[in-house]
Amino acid sequence: MADHATIFRDYLAKKGLKLTSPRKKILEAVFAIHEHFNAEELYGRIKSHSQGISLATVYRTLPLLLEAGLVQHALRSAGRERYEHIYGHPKHIHWLCRSCGSLVETDLQSVDPLIAELAKSLNFKEEDIELSIRGLCWKCASTENENQTDER
Amino acid sequence: MADHATIFRDYLAKKGLKLTSPRKKILEAVFAIHEHFNAEELYGRIKSHSQGISLATVYRTLPLLLEAGLVQHALRSAGRERYEHIYGHPKHIHWLCRSCGSLVETDLQSVDPLIAELAKSLNFKEEDIELSIRGLCWKCASTENENQTDER
DNA sequence: GATTTATTTGCAACTGATTCTCAGTAATAA
DNA sequence: TTATTACTGAGAATCAGTTGCAAATAAATC
């Protein structure tokens, strides 16, 4: 089981690309953030640590990490592209309560093979799966029953 | 059960905003499109019908529709905000090509029971399932393979 | 370790999407 | 009708993200 540095190295090697010091630093920074981030934020973190990595390089590296499977687009990003690292974070289902806003994540395992099969039949090369379910968590579902009539 | 024009009127009234003719036209156009769209595309449709609505107004109206609950964000593609109206849309899977931006929808039947089961075990009352898959359509996947070496 | 070659980098200029400014227009209330 | 306030179109401004280029650097080869 390779760690993320190894995965990245291998990915680059396979593509005939080089493992450079900016790329290493960016990778490190990505895995030091445990929330969603965008290019600018990532750049900010790196700058405060080490010097001399340009924003353009961050923008150039992110797609590589994406393709290497180390990073994925974050959920429903509005306005800016957002990312999250996925090493050790298997793809998940988001259960979002429309009433209290709570978010629960569960894993995608059971659904994954089904999707892979569909993708195959459509000739679609899937890279990123986002499954979000909106509704009511059990708490809100029970309170909502009490005040049936209150409209949104 | 109010129709979308009424919902919009009420929303505007509540906010002290005005129901103007450009806004009416935009609303109409939104509900005449049964796919995802972005501001530019919506603008194109409106322009071909009636005259004299500016792109800026389209951009200004979309957030209102969003807040009124008539429209929701769809998956971003190629750096652009995308929208879809919310109105009796049967659940579907979105297959979005990250290269050419094409969108295919397929139905959710095969996945649905699985999700229902999961929801039950989580005690979550699901209302809206959104399954979006980003990747490469077969066309783009094949062109991408041709220039294997010309990486960017 | 020096040389060679192709890839990378930082920088600045650029692009394309979205937002803003402003002067004129239109909806609503009185 | 008038007064008030929000709205509009047009174009300028902004902002995220991309690109061209000359210098720098990793990896391959000697």
Coordinates of C-alpha atoms in Angstrom, one line a residue, chain A:
Chain A
M1 CA 0.0 0.0 0.0
A2 CA 1.8 3.0 -1.3
D3 CA 1.7 6.3 0.5
H4 CA 0.7 9.4 -1.4
A5 CA 4.2 10.5 -2.2
T6 CA 4.9 7.2 -3.8
I7 CA 1.7 7.3 -5.8
F8 CA 2.5 10.6 -7.1
R9 CA 6.0 9.7 -8.0
D10 CA 4.8 6.6 -9.9
Y11 CA 2.1 8.6 -11.6
L12 CA 4.6 11.1 -12.8
A13 CA 7.1 8.5 -13.9
K14 CA 4.5 6.7 -15.9
K15 CA 3.7 9.9 -17.7
G16 CA 7.3 10.9 -18.3
L17 CA 7.0 13.8 -16.0
K18 CA 9.4 15.0 -13.3
L19 CA 9.1 15.0 -9.6
T20 CA 10.3 18.5 -8.8
S21 CA 10.6 20.3 -5.5
P22 CA 7.6 22.6 -6.1
R23 CA 5.5 19.5 -6.8
K24 CA 6.7 17.8 -3.6
K25 CA 5.8 20.8 -1.6
I26 CA 2.4 21.2 -3.1
L27 CA 1.7 17.5 -2.5
E28 CA 2.7 17.9 1.1
A29 CA 0.6 20.9 1.6
V30 CA -2.4 19.2 0.1
F31 CA -2.1 16.4 2.6
A32 CA -1.6 18.8 5.5
I33 CA -5.0 20.3 4.9
H34 CA -7.9 18.3 6.2
E35 CA -10.6 20.4 4.8
H36 CA -11.7 21.5 1.4
F37 CA -9.5 24.0 -0.3
N38 CA -9.1 26.0 -3.4
A39 CA -5.9 26.8 -5.3
E40 CA -5.5 30.2 -3.7
E41 CA -5.8 28.8 -0.2
L42 CA -3.4 26.1 -0.9
Y43 CA -1.0 28.7 -2.3
G44 CA -1.3 30.7 0.9
R45 CA -0.4 27.8 3.1
I46 CA 2.6 27.0 1.0
K47 CA 3.8 30.5 0.9
S48 CA 3.8 30.9 4.7
H49 CA 6.0 27.8 5.0
S50 CA 8.5 27.8 2.3
Q51 CA 9.3 30.4 -0.3
G52 CA 9.2 30.6 -4.0
I53 CA 6.3 28.6 -5.4
S54 CA 4.1 30.5 -7.8
L55 CA 0.4 30.4 -7.9
A56 CA 0.6 29.3 -11.5
T57 CA 2.5 26.2 -10.5
V58 CA -0.2 25.4 -7.9
Y59 CA -2.7 25.7 -10.7
R60 CA -0.6 23.5 -12.9
T61 CA -0.1 20.8 -10.3
L62 CA -3.6 20.4 -9.1
P63 CA -4.8 18.7 -12.3
L64 CA -1.9 16.2 -12.0
L65 CA -3.0 15.3 -8.4
L66 CA -6.5 14.9 -9.7
E67 CA -5.4 12.6 -12.4
A68 CA -3.2 10.7 -10.1
G69 CA -6.3 10.0 -7.9
L70 CA -4.8 11.8 -4.9
V71 CA -7.3 14.7 -4.9
Q72 CA -10.9 15.1 -6.0
H73 CA -13.2 17.9 -6.7
A74 CA -15.1 18.8 -3.6
L75 CA -18.8 18.7 -3.3
R76 CA -20.9 21.3 -5.1
S77 CA -18.4 24.0 -5.3
A78 CA -19.9 27.3 -6.3
G79 CA -17.8 30.1 -7.6
R80 CA -14.4 28.5 -7.4
E81 CA -13.0 25.1 -8.0
R82 CA -12.5 23.4 -4.7
Y83 CA -10.6 20.2 -3.9
E84 CA -10.0 17.7 -1.2
H85 CA -7.4 15.1 -0.9
I86 CA -8.7 11.6 -0.9
Y87 CA -5.9 9.5 0.3
G88 CA -7.5 7.3 3.0
H89 CA -10.7 9.1 2.3
P90 CA -12.7 6.7 0.2
K91 CA -15.4 8.3 -1.9
H92 CA -18.4 8.9 0.1
I93 CA -22.1 9.6 0.1
H94 CA -23.2 12.9 1.5
W95 CA -26.5 13.0 3.4
L96 CA -27.5 16.6 3.8
C97 CA -30.4 17.6 6.0
R98 CA -32.3 20.4 4.4
S99 CA -33.7 21.5 7.7
C100 CA -30.8 21.6 10.1
G101 CA -28.0 21.5 7.6
S102 CA -26.2 18.6 9.2
L103 CA -24.0 16.5 6.9
V104 CA -23.3 12.9 7.4
E105 CA -20.9 10.9 5.2
T106 CA -21.1 7.2 4.6
D107 CA -19.0 5.2 2.2
L108 CA -19.8 4.5 -1.4
Q109 CA -18.8 0.9 -1.6
S110 CA -22.1 -0.6 -2.1
V111 CA -23.0 1.8 -5.0
D112 CA -19.6 1.9 -6.6
P113 CA -19.7 -1.4 -8.6
L114 CA -23.1 -0.5 -10.0
I115 CA -21.8 2.8 -11.2
A116 CA -18.8 1.2 -12.8
E117 CA -21.0 -1.1 -14.7
L118 CA -23.2 1.7 -16.0
A119 CA -20.1 3.7 -16.9
K120 CA -18.9 0.8 -18.9
S121 CA -22.1 0.5 -20.8
L122 CA -22.1 4.2 -21.6
N123 CA -18.5 4.1 -22.6
F124 CA -17.8 6.8 -20.1
K125 CA -14.5 7.0 -18.2
E126 CA -15.6 8.0 -14.8
E127 CA -13.1 9.9 -12.6
D128 CA -15.2 11.5 -9.9
I129 CA -18.4 10.3 -8.3
E130 CA -20.6 12.6 -6.3
L131 CA -23.6 11.2 -4.6
S132 CA -25.5 13.6 -2.5
I133 CA -28.8 13.0 -0.9
R134 CA -30.9 15.8 0.4
G135 CA -33.7 15.2 2.8
L136 CA -34.4 15.2 6.5
C137 CA -32.3 13.6 9.2
W138 CA -34.3 11.7 11.8
K139 CA -34.4 14.5 14.2
C140 CA -35.8 17.0 11.8
A141 CA -38.1 14.5 10.3
S142 CA -39.8 14.0 13.7
T143 CA -40.1 17.7 14.5
E144 CA -41.4 18.5 11.1
N145 CA -44.3 16.1 11.7
E146 CA -45.4 18.2 14.7
N147 CA -45.8 21.5 12.7
Q148 CA -47.2 20.1 9.5
T149 CA -48.4 23.4 8.1
D150 CA -45.4 25.8 8.4
E151 CA -44.3 26.6 4.9
R152 CA -40.8 27.4 4.0

